[in-house]
Amino acid sequence: MNSNVAIEYRKDITDYPSGKYYYNPSNKYPEYPFGDEIAGEENPVYDMVRNTLYSMGYDRDNFGKKEWNPLGDIIKKNQKILVKPNWVMHINKAIDDENDLRALVNIHRL
């Protein structure tokens, strides 16, 4: 597994995109598999995540090509994964109980 660390920081970005376009990229990248489903508003967060994966060296030889698959060496076909986007904190300061796991997992009760 790649042990590189990369940070993409732009101080002009203060908010996520609205979600109106399902967080699709605002640029048509060669590796983007969903054709013309491009956001109608700027999505710099998508660009920053893409740049971070490249900076970490994931599938660097194919960057900018249709074949670019930065997580292909980590996630194998038919594997099930959980994407945990908020790695910043292990606690949610809005919740009084510091042992509450809602900062780490989404608990659904039926």
PDB file of C-alpha atoms in Angstrom:
ATOM      1  CA  MET A   1       0.000   0.000   0.000  1.00  0.00           C
ATOM      2  CA  ASN A   2       1.136   3.520  -0.762  1.00  0.00           C
ATOM      3  CA  SER A   3       2.407   5.296   2.364  1.00  0.00           C
ATOM      4  CA  ASN A   4       2.717   8.761   0.821  1.00  0.00           C
ATOM      5  CA  VAL A   5       0.811  11.664   2.324  1.00  0.00           C
ATOM      6  CA  ALA A   6      -0.517  14.565   0.272  1.00  0.00           C
ATOM      7  CA  ILE A   7      -2.554  17.627   1.100  1.00  0.00           C
ATOM      8  CA  GLU A   8      -4.377  19.794  -1.399  1.00  0.00           C
ATOM      9  CA  TYR A   9      -5.203  23.183   0.086  1.00  0.00           C
ATOM     10  CA  ARG A  10      -6.798  26.219  -1.504  1.00  0.00           C
ATOM     11  CA  LYS A  11      -7.655  29.047   0.843  1.00  0.00           C
ATOM     12  CA  ASP A  12     -10.161  30.437  -1.676  1.00  0.00           C
ATOM     13  CA  ILE A  13     -12.376  27.342  -1.252  1.00  0.00           C
ATOM     14  CA  THR A  14     -14.625  27.739   1.771  1.00  0.00           C
ATOM     15  CA  ASP A  15     -17.661  25.617   0.861  1.00  0.00           C
ATOM     16  CA  TYR A  16     -18.574  22.364  -0.817  1.00  0.00           C
ATOM     17  CA  PRO A  17     -20.616  22.523  -4.023  1.00  0.00           C
ATOM     18  CA  SER A  18     -24.387  22.656  -3.504  1.00  0.00           C
ATOM     19  CA  GLY A  19     -25.027  18.996  -4.338  1.00  0.00           C
ATOM     20  CA  LYS A  20     -27.464  19.994  -7.081  1.00  0.00           C
ATOM     21  CA  TYR A  21     -25.310  18.115  -9.579  1.00  0.00           C
ATOM     22  CA  TYR A  22     -24.589  15.164  -7.265  1.00  0.00           C
ATOM     23  CA  TYR A  23     -21.009  16.366  -6.726  1.00  0.00           C
ATOM     24  CA  ASN A  24     -20.032  15.527 -10.298  1.00  0.00           C
ATOM     25  CA  PRO A  25     -16.888  17.201 -11.618  1.00  0.00           C
ATOM     26  CA  SER A  26     -17.196  20.506 -13.406  1.00  0.00           C
ATOM     27  CA  ASN A  27     -14.525  19.392 -15.875  1.00  0.00           C
ATOM     28  CA  LYS A  28     -14.750  16.457 -18.276  1.00  0.00           C
ATOM     29  CA  TYR A  29     -11.818  14.278 -17.250  1.00  0.00           C
ATOM     30  CA  PRO A  30     -10.671  11.389 -19.474  1.00  0.00           C
ATOM     31  CA  GLU A  31     -11.175   8.815 -16.697  1.00  0.00           C
ATOM     32  CA  TYR A  32     -14.666  10.052 -15.738  1.00  0.00           C
ATOM     33  CA  PRO A  33     -16.987   7.152 -16.676  1.00  0.00           C
ATOM     34  CA  PHE A  34     -20.337   8.992 -16.674  1.00  0.00           C
ATOM     35  CA  GLY A  35     -20.134  10.761 -20.019  1.00  0.00           C
ATOM     36  CA  ASP A  36     -21.767  14.143 -20.108  1.00  0.00           C
ATOM     37  CA  GLU A  37     -22.910  14.190 -16.469  1.00  0.00           C
ATOM     38  CA  ILE A  38     -20.820  17.270 -15.733  1.00  0.00           C
ATOM     39  CA  ALA A  39     -21.788  19.715 -12.996  1.00  0.00           C
ATOM     40  CA  GLY A  40     -23.286  23.008 -14.047  1.00  0.00           C
ATOM     41  CA  GLU A  41     -21.392  24.748 -11.240  1.00  0.00           C
ATOM     42  CA  GLU A  42     -17.759  24.754 -10.217  1.00  0.00           C
ATOM     43  CA  ASN A  43     -16.681  21.761  -8.147  1.00  0.00           C
ATOM     44  CA  PRO A  44     -13.166  22.521  -6.903  1.00  0.00           C
ATOM     45  CA  VAL A  45     -13.467  19.831  -4.213  1.00  0.00           C
ATOM     46  CA  TYR A  46     -13.614  17.111  -6.883  1.00  0.00           C
ATOM     47  CA  ASP A  47     -10.520  18.604  -8.498  1.00  0.00           C
ATOM     48  CA  MET A  48      -8.704  18.741  -5.155  1.00  0.00           C
ATOM     49  CA  VAL A  49      -9.427  15.074  -4.368  1.00  0.00           C
ATOM     50  CA  ARG A  50      -8.278  14.093  -7.866  1.00  0.00           C
ATOM     51  CA  ASN A  51      -5.067  16.111  -7.462  1.00  0.00           C
ATOM     52  CA  THR A  52      -4.432  14.559  -4.051  1.00  0.00           C
ATOM     53  CA  LEU A  53      -4.693  11.015  -5.430  1.00  0.00           C
ATOM     54  CA  TYR A  54      -2.227  11.952  -8.170  1.00  0.00           C
ATOM     55  CA  SER A  55       0.130  13.626  -5.672  1.00  0.00           C
ATOM     56  CA  MET A  56       0.117  10.455  -3.601  1.00  0.00           C
ATOM     57  CA  GLY A  57       1.370   8.553  -6.655  1.00  0.00           C
ATOM     58  CA  TYR A  58      -1.696   6.393  -7.269  1.00  0.00           C
ATOM     59  CA  ASP A  59      -1.607   5.049 -10.838  1.00  0.00           C
ATOM     60  CA  ARG A  60       0.581   7.978 -11.845  1.00  0.00           C
ATOM     61  CA  ASP A  61       1.474   6.399 -15.211  1.00  0.00           C
ATOM     62  CA  ASN A  62      -2.154   6.568 -16.347  1.00  0.00           C
ATOM     63  CA  PHE A  63      -3.046  10.016 -14.995  1.00  0.00           C
ATOM     64  CA  GLY A  64      -4.874  12.040 -17.633  1.00  0.00           C
ATOM     65  CA  LYS A  65      -5.857   8.900 -19.548  1.00  0.00           C
ATOM     66  CA  LYS A  66      -9.133   7.013 -19.684  1.00  0.00           C
ATOM     67  CA  GLU A  67      -7.406   4.088 -17.928  1.00  0.00           C
ATOM     68  CA  TRP A  68      -6.489   6.097 -14.796  1.00  0.00           C
ATOM     69  CA  ASN A  69      -7.710   4.130 -11.794  1.00  0.00           C
ATOM     70  CA  PRO A  70      -6.029   5.547  -8.682  1.00  0.00           C
ATOM     71  CA  LEU A  71      -7.562   3.019  -6.287  1.00  0.00           C
ATOM     72  CA  GLY A  72      -7.248  -0.001  -8.576  1.00  0.00           C
ATOM     73  CA  ASP A  73      -4.300  -1.450  -6.631  1.00  0.00           C
ATOM     74  CA  ILE A  74      -6.209  -1.155  -3.357  1.00  0.00           C
ATOM     75  CA  ILE A  75      -9.787  -2.071  -4.251  1.00  0.00           C
ATOM     76  CA  LYS A  76     -10.162  -5.291  -6.178  1.00  0.00           C
ATOM     77  CA  LYS A  77     -13.082  -6.264  -8.398  1.00  0.00           C
ATOM     78  CA  ASN A  78     -16.149  -7.433  -6.429  1.00  0.00           C
ATOM     79  CA  GLN A  79     -14.840  -6.104  -3.116  1.00  0.00           C
ATOM     80  CA  LYS A  80     -17.240  -4.135  -0.952  1.00  0.00           C
ATOM     81  CA  ILE A  81     -15.873  -0.960   0.588  1.00  0.00           C
ATOM     82  CA  LEU A  82     -16.968   1.852   2.851  1.00  0.00           C
ATOM     83  CA  VAL A  83     -15.795   5.337   1.962  1.00  0.00           C
ATOM     84  CA  LYS A  84     -15.253   7.391   5.140  1.00  0.00           C
ATOM     85  CA  PRO A  85     -14.773  10.978   3.968  1.00  0.00           C
ATOM     86  CA  ASN A  86     -14.469  12.765   7.325  1.00  0.00           C
ATOM     87  CA  TRP A  87     -11.212  11.411   8.705  1.00  0.00           C
ATOM     88  CA  VAL A  88     -10.436  14.736  10.356  1.00  0.00           C
ATOM     89  CA  MET A  89     -11.834  13.947  13.812  1.00  0.00           C
ATOM     90  CA  HIS A  90     -12.815  10.764  15.604  1.00  0.00           C
ATOM     91  CA  ILE A  91     -15.339  12.661  17.715  1.00  0.00           C
ATOM     92  CA  ASN A  92     -18.274  14.915  16.969  1.00  0.00           C
ATOM     93  CA  LYS A  93     -18.109  17.897  19.311  1.00  0.00           C
ATOM     94  CA  ALA A  94     -21.799  18.566  18.704  1.00  0.00           C
ATOM     95  CA  ILE A  95     -22.575  15.330  20.582  1.00  0.00           C
ATOM     96  CA  ASP A  96     -22.126  15.494  24.361  1.00  0.00           C
ATOM     97  CA  ASP A  97     -21.161  11.832  24.805  1.00  0.00           C
ATOM     98  CA  GLU A  98     -17.523  11.417  23.693  1.00  0.00           C
ATOM     99  CA  ASN A  99     -18.098   7.650  23.433  1.00  0.00           C
ATOM    100  CA  ASP A 100     -20.851   8.129  20.832  1.00  0.00           C
ATOM    101  CA  LEU A 101     -19.803   6.420  17.590  1.00  0.00           C
ATOM    102  CA  ARG A 102     -21.850   8.608  15.235  1.00  0.00           C
ATOM    103  CA  ALA A 103     -18.695  10.479  14.184  1.00  0.00           C
ATOM    104  CA  LEU A 104     -17.292   7.190  12.861  1.00  0.00           C
ATOM    105  CA  VAL A 105     -20.318   5.226  11.664  1.00  0.00           C
ATOM    106  CA  ASN A 106     -23.818   5.946  10.527  1.00  0.00           C
ATOM    107  CA  ILE A 107     -26.142   3.851  12.673  1.00  0.00           C
ATOM    108  CA  HIS A 108     -29.546   3.049  11.190  1.00  0.00           C
ATOM    109  CA  ARG A 109     -32.249   1.634  13.387  1.00  0.00           C
ATOM    110  CA  LEU A 110     -35.251  -0.053  11.791  1.00  0.00           C
TER     111      LEU A 110
END
